Amino acid sequence: FQVIEFNLKANKNGKDIKIREPEPENLILAQLNRFNPSECILQEKDYNDAELLKILKQEKKLNVYCFFEFREWSRNAYSEIKKHFRVKTLRSFGLENKRSAQKAAAALIGYFKYTQKEKLAHLRNLKVYRDFDHLILDPSTVENLELFYTLREGNREGSFFDVLDHTLTASGGRILKSWLKKPLCDKKKISKRLDAVDQGIKKFEEREKIREILKNVLDISRILGRLSLGVGRAGDLNSLKDALDKCFLIKIELADFKFEVYQEIEQAIDEKLKKVINLVDSNIVEDPPLDLKNGGLIKNGVHSKLDRLRDQVRGNKDWILSLEQEEKKKTKISSLKIKFNKIFGYYIEISRANLHLAPRNYIRKQTMVNAERFITPELKKYEERILSSEEEINKIEYDLFLELVGEILLYSRELQNLAKKVGELDCFLAFADLAEKENYSKPKINELNKIGIVEGRHPVVDKLIKEEYVANDVKLNDKDHQLLVITGPNMAGKSVLLRQAALIVLMAHLGCYVPAKKADICLVDRIFVRSGASDAISKGLSTFMVEMVETAHILRNATTKSLIIMDEIGRGTSTYDGISIAWAIAEHLVRSSKFRPKTLFATHYHELQLLEDKFLKRIKNYNLAVEEKNGEPVFLHKMIPGRAFNSYAVSVAKLAGMPDEITVRAVTILSNLEKKFRKGKEGRSDLDGDVFSTQTALFEEQFDGYSGLGDEKRKRKSLNKKGKKVLKELEKMDIYNMTPVEALNRLVELKTIVQTGGERENPH
């Protein structure tokens, strides 16, 4: 098991540098989310802490118990841990100077022994899990990326893990899930995994042979756990033997894999484990019963007394069979039977029709509806011999089984290591299989704090729509592309693009190939995804409050090495409130010279595109391209540099099946709003787009002079109104589909506008 060490300091060049200390609630919830435990044990003092219980109860599947012997075990923690693991020091576990961790570990050992009533021989190792060795994913990120379950239905099908999981064994599936909960942050370890996947791809034939074998490898860890806790069955031993047989077949195939990771796996399939195979093979019958205490487990030839007793039982049972035949002849009752049950033992059964033929020496034992049951002194004598021998046989067999289990548990460490390595092998080859089938590429890991994704795809969506999926590039760094303001209408693909970037970065940290033509990924310490929201009524939180709580958590815990995904911040309140909050958040993320988290900031607020003018060295505008055909938008799902000028909200409503009377009315309202604005702001002829242009102009006025924005605005005002109109008209020109004469005519019209301010007579 593992003891968690939380990161409150980061060491650099031998000096301790204080970093932000996470809030206790978020810290606890992040670890619960990562490990997903089913039980939490507390000492009595903590169990009576209402605030702590409130935090823990946020995990719905977590059962919280008070372990009243917690203090007793933790009081002598150091010696209790040494005693259990049979070591002289805790230095090898990394616990030598970690008093709190020692107390927790000792209490957990005590709890296991209290609940299982066993020695826990299979618990042979203890690791210190350091939070700062892994990329951190908070609960909101796990949920929004749909890593394990879909948001809407809560199903595994359609989740990221469902697409990622090509494992074939139970241990492989568990290890993959643990990797996803605890992605790596070490370039060397990530590269080691990537190289293992690379070799798995290259050795296709060997990979397929091993994967075919893995399909039939049973769960060694679970088998070992059941045997250690005294709840194992004889069938578990045969399953263990069969799994080991398959592992030695894998060992043969691994001879051609030269990479270090595969050599470690090959070495874990230790030759000494053949002794386990031989022990089971020479002792346990091929198809043993479930009940361990009723015999039938041990093969003949294992124990001389057992064989002798079995011979005696067979002889006595043969005598009973011969007695049945003799009694049939003697009584002339052809239907006479000698039977056995656990309550009455052996008895002679005669049908009611033949009762008059029953001999006088028969002793009536039980009366049935259609028959009578009898015994004889001689039958009872043989019954006692049989039952006595069988009782002794059962005891001998059970003792032999326990002795055999004890011998096998001496190999617990080797078996646990084997189970872990076989699970890792399953993961590496599963990654290779995934990469080959889905055309993934090997990411490059850099330490330059930059992310470059070329033709990236969302792993889940790409699998669903295949050829129809439009790949996109993403560039992020801590300099000129620190924050991307991404605009575009609904259905254009903003949310998919954001998530695909986060998932590609996450996959690279797993040591997995990624769905992109090329990917250069820097190490990140955390991925934050703030997207959508719902009420948390039980906590008294509104939709907007949930959004703000999650955003505050991000801003308090993000670092320069973090990746932040923010999708539609500020939508849960009024327009200007929302714009203001979103603006302030984006500005905060780029304002500091030391705090530079890489951020994808998707928004419907076109006003935020003005941020690029203010922070040109940090912020870049991108939008999702849209074409118009026959007056309707065609969403290209392609992210391109620059600003968006239309939301196409009414068009999207039409596509969603909104009744015509509503969409027609919406167009009228939109037109009236624009006319009123133009009438009130005479001369602002550049605002002949949609209502978002109107809002943008108002926003410019509202924030004129704010934090340097006024300087930029004054520069733009230096352009005369006529020049703005010409620029607007130039943007509308489709020069690739115009003849030279048409182009010349348009230039004449634009020149007229500049000279006179008049409208062109023929807009076509």
PDB file of N, CA and C in Angstrom, residues 538-588:
ATOM      1  N   SER A 538     -27.699  20.762  -2.867  1.00  0.00           N
ATOM      2  CA  SER A 538     -27.493  20.223  -1.522  1.00  0.00           C
ATOM      3  C   SER A 538     -26.464  21.039  -0.744  1.00  0.00           C
ATOM      4  N   LYS A 539     -25.567  21.740  -1.465  1.00  0.00           N
ATOM      5  CA  LYS A 539     -24.560  22.566  -0.812  1.00  0.00           C
ATOM      6  C   LYS A 539     -24.965  24.035  -0.798  1.00  0.00           C
ATOM      7  N   GLY A 540     -26.158  24.328  -1.338  1.00  0.00           N
ATOM      8  CA  GLY A 540     -26.613  25.703  -1.388  1.00  0.00           C
ATOM      9  C   GLY A 540     -25.888  26.540  -2.420  1.00  0.00           C
ATOM     10  N   LEU A 541     -25.422  25.912  -3.490  1.00  0.00           N
ATOM     11  CA  LEU A 541     -24.658  26.612  -4.514  1.00  0.00           C
ATOM     12  C   LEU A 541     -25.433  26.664  -5.822  1.00  0.00           C
ATOM     13  N   SER A 542     -25.521  27.856  -6.405  1.00  0.00           N
ATOM     14  CA  SER A 542     -26.161  28.027  -7.706  1.00  0.00           C
ATOM     15  C   SER A 542     -25.182  27.639  -8.808  1.00  0.00           C
ATOM     16  N   THR A 543     -25.690  27.591 -10.038  1.00  0.00           N
ATOM     17  CA  THR A 543     -24.840  27.289 -11.181  1.00  0.00           C
ATOM     18  C   THR A 543     -23.664  28.250 -11.254  1.00  0.00           C
ATOM     19  N   PHE A 544     -23.964  29.544 -11.139  1.00  0.00           N
ATOM     20  CA  PHE A 544     -22.903  30.543 -11.241  1.00  0.00           C
ATOM     21  C   PHE A 544     -21.924  30.426 -10.082  1.00  0.00           C
ATOM     22  N   MET A 545     -22.448  30.111  -8.884  1.00  0.00           N
ATOM     23  CA  MET A 545     -21.576  29.968  -7.725  1.00  0.00           C
ATOM     24  C   MET A 545     -20.623  28.791  -7.911  1.00  0.00           C
ATOM     25  N   VAL A 546     -21.125  27.682  -8.444  1.00  0.00           N
ATOM     26  CA  VAL A 546     -20.272  26.526  -8.723  1.00  0.00           C
ATOM     27  C   VAL A 546     -19.158  26.926  -9.683  1.00  0.00           C
ATOM     28  N   GLU A 547     -19.543  27.677 -10.717  1.00  0.00           N
ATOM     29  CA  GLU A 547     -18.568  28.138 -11.711  1.00  0.00           C
ATOM     30  C   GLU A 547     -17.490  28.987 -11.061  1.00  0.00           C
ATOM     31  N   MET A 548     -17.897  29.911 -10.190  1.00  0.00           N
ATOM     32  CA  MET A 548     -16.944  30.802  -9.543  1.00  0.00           C
ATOM     33  C   MET A 548     -16.057  30.053  -8.542  1.00  0.00           C
ATOM     34  N   VAL A 549     -16.630  29.090  -7.813  1.00  0.00           N
ATOM     35  CA  VAL A 549     -15.847  28.299  -6.858  1.00  0.00           C
ATOM     36  C   VAL A 549     -14.759  27.521  -7.591  1.00  0.00           C
ATOM     37  N   GLU A 550     -15.131  26.888  -8.686  1.00  0.00           N
ATOM     38  CA  GLU A 550     -14.155  26.101  -9.448  1.00  0.00           C
ATOM     39  C   GLU A 550     -13.094  26.996 -10.069  1.00  0.00           C
ATOM     40  N   THR A 551     -13.501  28.155 -10.563  1.00  0.00           N
ATOM     41  CA  THR A 551     -12.537  29.087 -11.157  1.00  0.00           C
ATOM     42  C   THR A 551     -11.585  29.623 -10.101  1.00  0.00           C
ATOM     43  N   ALA A 552     -12.109  29.944  -8.927  1.00  0.00           N
ATOM     44  CA  ALA A 552     -11.262  30.427  -7.828  1.00  0.00           C
ATOM     45  C   ALA A 552     -10.227  29.372  -7.453  1.00  0.00           C
ATOM     46  N   HIS A 553     -10.651  28.117  -7.439  1.00  0.00           N
ATOM     47  CA  HIS A 553      -9.727  27.019  -7.131  1.00  0.00           C
ATOM     48  C   HIS A 553      -8.578  26.982  -8.141  1.00  0.00           C
ATOM     49  N   ILE A 554      -8.899  27.175  -9.406  1.00  0.00           N
ATOM     50  CA  ILE A 554      -7.868  27.170 -10.455  1.00  0.00           C
ATOM     51  C   ILE A 554      -6.888  28.316 -10.240  1.00  0.00           C
ATOM     52  N   LEU A 555      -7.417  29.509 -10.026  1.00  0.00           N
ATOM     53  CA  LEU A 555      -6.568  30.690  -9.901  1.00  0.00           C
ATOM     54  C   LEU A 555      -5.687  30.626  -8.654  1.00  0.00           C
ATOM     55  N   ARG A 556      -6.147  29.938  -7.630  1.00  0.00           N
ATOM     56  CA  ARG A 556      -5.360  29.819  -6.400  1.00  0.00           C
ATOM     57  C   ARG A 556      -4.277  28.754  -6.494  1.00  0.00           C
ATOM     58  N   ASN A 557      -4.470  27.758  -7.371  1.00  0.00           N
ATOM     59  CA  ASN A 557      -3.569  26.605  -7.377  1.00  0.00           C
ATOM     60  C   ASN A 557      -2.730  26.434  -8.634  1.00  0.00           C
ATOM     61  N   ALA A 558      -3.040  27.174  -9.686  1.00  0.00           N
ATOM     62  CA  ALA A 558      -2.280  27.049 -10.930  1.00  0.00           C
ATOM     63  C   ALA A 558      -0.885  27.645 -10.775  1.00  0.00           C
ATOM     64  N   THR A 559       0.054  27.109 -11.546  1.00  0.00           N
ATOM     65  CA  THR A 559       1.418  27.633 -11.587  1.00  0.00           C
ATOM     66  C   THR A 559       1.792  27.890 -13.042  1.00  0.00           C
ATOM     67  N   THR A 560       3.001  28.383 -13.248  1.00  0.00           N
ATOM     68  CA  THR A 560       3.469  28.636 -14.619  1.00  0.00           C
ATOM     69  C   THR A 560       3.488  27.352 -15.433  1.00  0.00           C
ATOM     70  N   LYS A 561       3.642  26.201 -14.763  1.00  0.00           N
ATOM     71  CA  LYS A 561       3.723  24.928 -15.479  1.00  0.00           C
ATOM     72  C   LYS A 561       2.351  24.284 -15.689  1.00  0.00           C
ATOM     73  N   SER A 562       1.298  24.964 -15.310  1.00  0.00           N
ATOM     74  CA  SER A 562      -0.044  24.390 -15.429  1.00  0.00           C
ATOM     75  C   SER A 562      -0.643  24.649 -16.807  1.00  0.00           C
ATOM     76  N   LEU A 563      -1.579  23.768 -17.184  1.00  0.00           N
ATOM     77  CA  LEU A 563      -2.392  23.971 -18.389  1.00  0.00           C
ATOM     78  C   LEU A 563      -3.824  24.224 -17.928  1.00  0.00           C
ATOM     79  N   ILE A 564      -4.384  25.361 -18.361  1.00  0.00           N
ATOM     80  CA  ILE A 564      -5.736  25.732 -17.949  1.00  0.00           C
ATOM     81  C   ILE A 564      -6.653  25.745 -19.164  1.00  0.00           C
ATOM     82  N   ILE A 565      -7.799  25.091 -19.019  1.00  0.00           N
ATOM     83  CA  ILE A 565      -8.842  25.110 -20.042  1.00  0.00           C
ATOM     84  C   ILE A 565     -10.052  25.799 -19.444  1.00  0.00           C
ATOM     85  N   MET A 566     -10.437  26.944 -20.009  1.00  0.00           N
ATOM     86  CA  MET A 566     -11.616  27.659 -19.525  1.00  0.00           C
ATOM     87  C   MET A 566     -12.605  27.813 -20.670  1.00  0.00           C
ATOM     88  N   ASP A 567     -13.781  27.281 -20.456  1.00  0.00           N
ATOM     89  CA  ASP A 567     -14.798  27.265 -21.512  1.00  0.00           C
ATOM     90  C   ASP A 567     -16.019  28.063 -21.052  1.00  0.00           C
ATOM     91  N   GLU A 568     -16.213  29.223 -21.636  1.00  0.00           N
ATOM     92  CA  GLU A 568     -17.401  30.055 -21.393  1.00  0.00           C
ATOM     93  C   GLU A 568     -17.515  30.520 -19.946  1.00  0.00           C
ATOM     94  N   ILE A 569     -16.460  31.149 -19.451  1.00  0.00           N
ATOM     95  CA  ILE A 569     -16.512  31.741 -18.114  1.00  0.00           C
ATOM     96  C   ILE A 569     -17.463  32.940 -18.112  1.00  0.00           C
ATOM     97  N   GLY A 570     -18.284  33.054 -17.065  1.00  0.00           N
ATOM     98  CA  GLY A 570     -19.141  34.216 -16.889  1.00  0.00           C
ATOM     99  C   GLY A 570     -20.499  34.126 -17.539  1.00  0.00           C
ATOM    100  N   ARG A 571     -20.896  32.955 -18.004  1.00  0.00           N
ATOM    101  CA  ARG A 571     -22.183  32.844 -18.700  1.00  0.00           C
ATOM    102  C   ARG A 571     -23.368  32.749 -17.751  1.00  0.00           C
ATOM    103  N   GLY A 572     -23.090  32.496 -16.460  1.00  0.00           N
ATOM    104  CA  GLY A 572     -24.196  32.275 -15.533  1.00  0.00           C
ATOM    105  C   GLY A 572     -24.767  33.531 -14.925  1.00  0.00           C
ATOM    106  N   THR A 573     -24.371  34.675 -15.463  1.00  0.00           N
ATOM    107  CA  THR A 573     -24.894  35.924 -14.901  1.00  0.00           C
ATOM    108  C   THR A 573     -25.215  36.881 -16.044  1.00  0.00           C
ATOM    109  N   SER A 574     -25.512  38.164 -15.724  1.00  0.00           N
ATOM    110  CA  SER A 574     -25.870  39.123 -16.757  1.00  0.00           C
ATOM    111  C   SER A 574     -24.689  39.378 -17.693  1.00  0.00           C
ATOM    112  N   THR A 575     -24.995  39.903 -18.875  1.00  0.00           N
ATOM    113  CA  THR A 575     -23.983  40.041 -19.910  1.00  0.00           C
ATOM    114  C   THR A 575     -22.777  40.836 -19.434  1.00  0.00           C
ATOM    115  N   TYR A 576     -22.997  42.038 -18.908  1.00  0.00           N
ATOM    116  CA  TYR A 576     -21.864  42.875 -18.552  1.00  0.00           C
ATOM    117  C   TYR A 576     -21.126  42.353 -17.329  1.00  0.00           C
ATOM    118  N   ASP A 577     -21.845  41.774 -16.373  1.00  0.00           N
ATOM    119  CA  ASP A 577     -21.182  41.111 -15.249  1.00  0.00           C
ATOM    120  C   ASP A 577     -20.276  39.997 -15.766  1.00  0.00           C
ATOM    121  N   GLY A 578     -20.838  39.182 -16.638  1.00  0.00           N
ATOM    122  CA  GLY A 578     -20.094  38.045 -17.167  1.00  0.00           C
ATOM    123  C   GLY A 578     -18.865  38.471 -17.937  1.00  0.00           C
ATOM    124  N   ILE A 579     -19.039  39.474 -18.813  1.00  0.00           N
ATOM    125  CA  ILE A 579     -17.902  39.975 -19.596  1.00  0.00           C
ATOM    126  C   ILE A 579     -16.828  40.520 -18.669  1.00  0.00           C
ATOM    127  N   SER A 580     -17.236  41.266 -17.675  1.00  0.00           N
ATOM    128  CA  SER A 580     -16.279  41.892 -16.760  1.00  0.00           C
ATOM    129  C   SER A 580     -15.479  40.847 -15.994  1.00  0.00           C
ATOM    130  N   ILE A 581     -16.183  39.829 -15.501  1.00  0.00           N
ATOM    131  CA  ILE A 581     -15.495  38.782 -14.745  1.00  0.00           C
ATOM    132  C   ILE A 581     -14.544  38.017 -15.661  1.00  0.00           C
ATOM    133  N   ALA A 582     -15.028  37.642 -16.851  1.00  0.00           N
ATOM    134  CA  ALA A 582     -14.187  36.904 -17.790  1.00  0.00           C
ATOM    135  C   ALA A 582     -12.963  37.727 -18.180  1.00  0.00           C
ATOM    136  N   TRP A 583     -13.186  39.035 -18.424  1.00  0.00           N
ATOM    137  CA  TRP A 583     -12.080  39.925 -18.787  1.00  0.00           C
ATOM    138  C   TRP A 583     -11.039  39.965 -17.665  1.00  0.00           C
ATOM    139  N   ALA A 584     -11.509  40.149 -16.435  1.00  0.00           N
ATOM    140  CA  ALA A 584     -10.604  40.260 -15.288  1.00  0.00           C
ATOM    141  C   ALA A 584      -9.815  38.974 -15.075  1.00  0.00           C
ATOM    142  N   ILE A 585     -10.479  37.830 -15.265  1.00  0.00           N
ATOM    143  CA  ILE A 585      -9.803  36.543 -15.092  1.00  0.00           C
ATOM    144  C   ILE A 585      -8.711  36.370 -16.143  1.00  0.00           C
ATOM    145  N   ALA A 586      -9.051  36.631 -17.408  1.00  0.00           N
ATOM    146  CA  ALA A 586      -8.066  36.499 -18.483  1.00  0.00           C
ATOM    147  C   ALA A 586      -6.890  37.440 -18.251  1.00  0.00           C
ATOM    148  N   GLU A 587      -7.198  38.655 -17.842  1.00  0.00           N
ATOM    149  CA  GLU A 587      -6.137  39.634 -17.588  1.00  0.00           C
ATOM    150  C   GLU A 587      -5.233  39.179 -16.456  1.00  0.00           C
ATOM    151  N   HIS A 588      -5.829  38.620 -15.400  1.00  0.00           N
ATOM    152  CA  HIS A 588      -5.058  38.124 -14.261  1.00  0.00           C
ATOM    153  C   HIS A 588      -4.086  37.022 -14.688  1.00  0.00           C
TER     154      HIS A 588
END
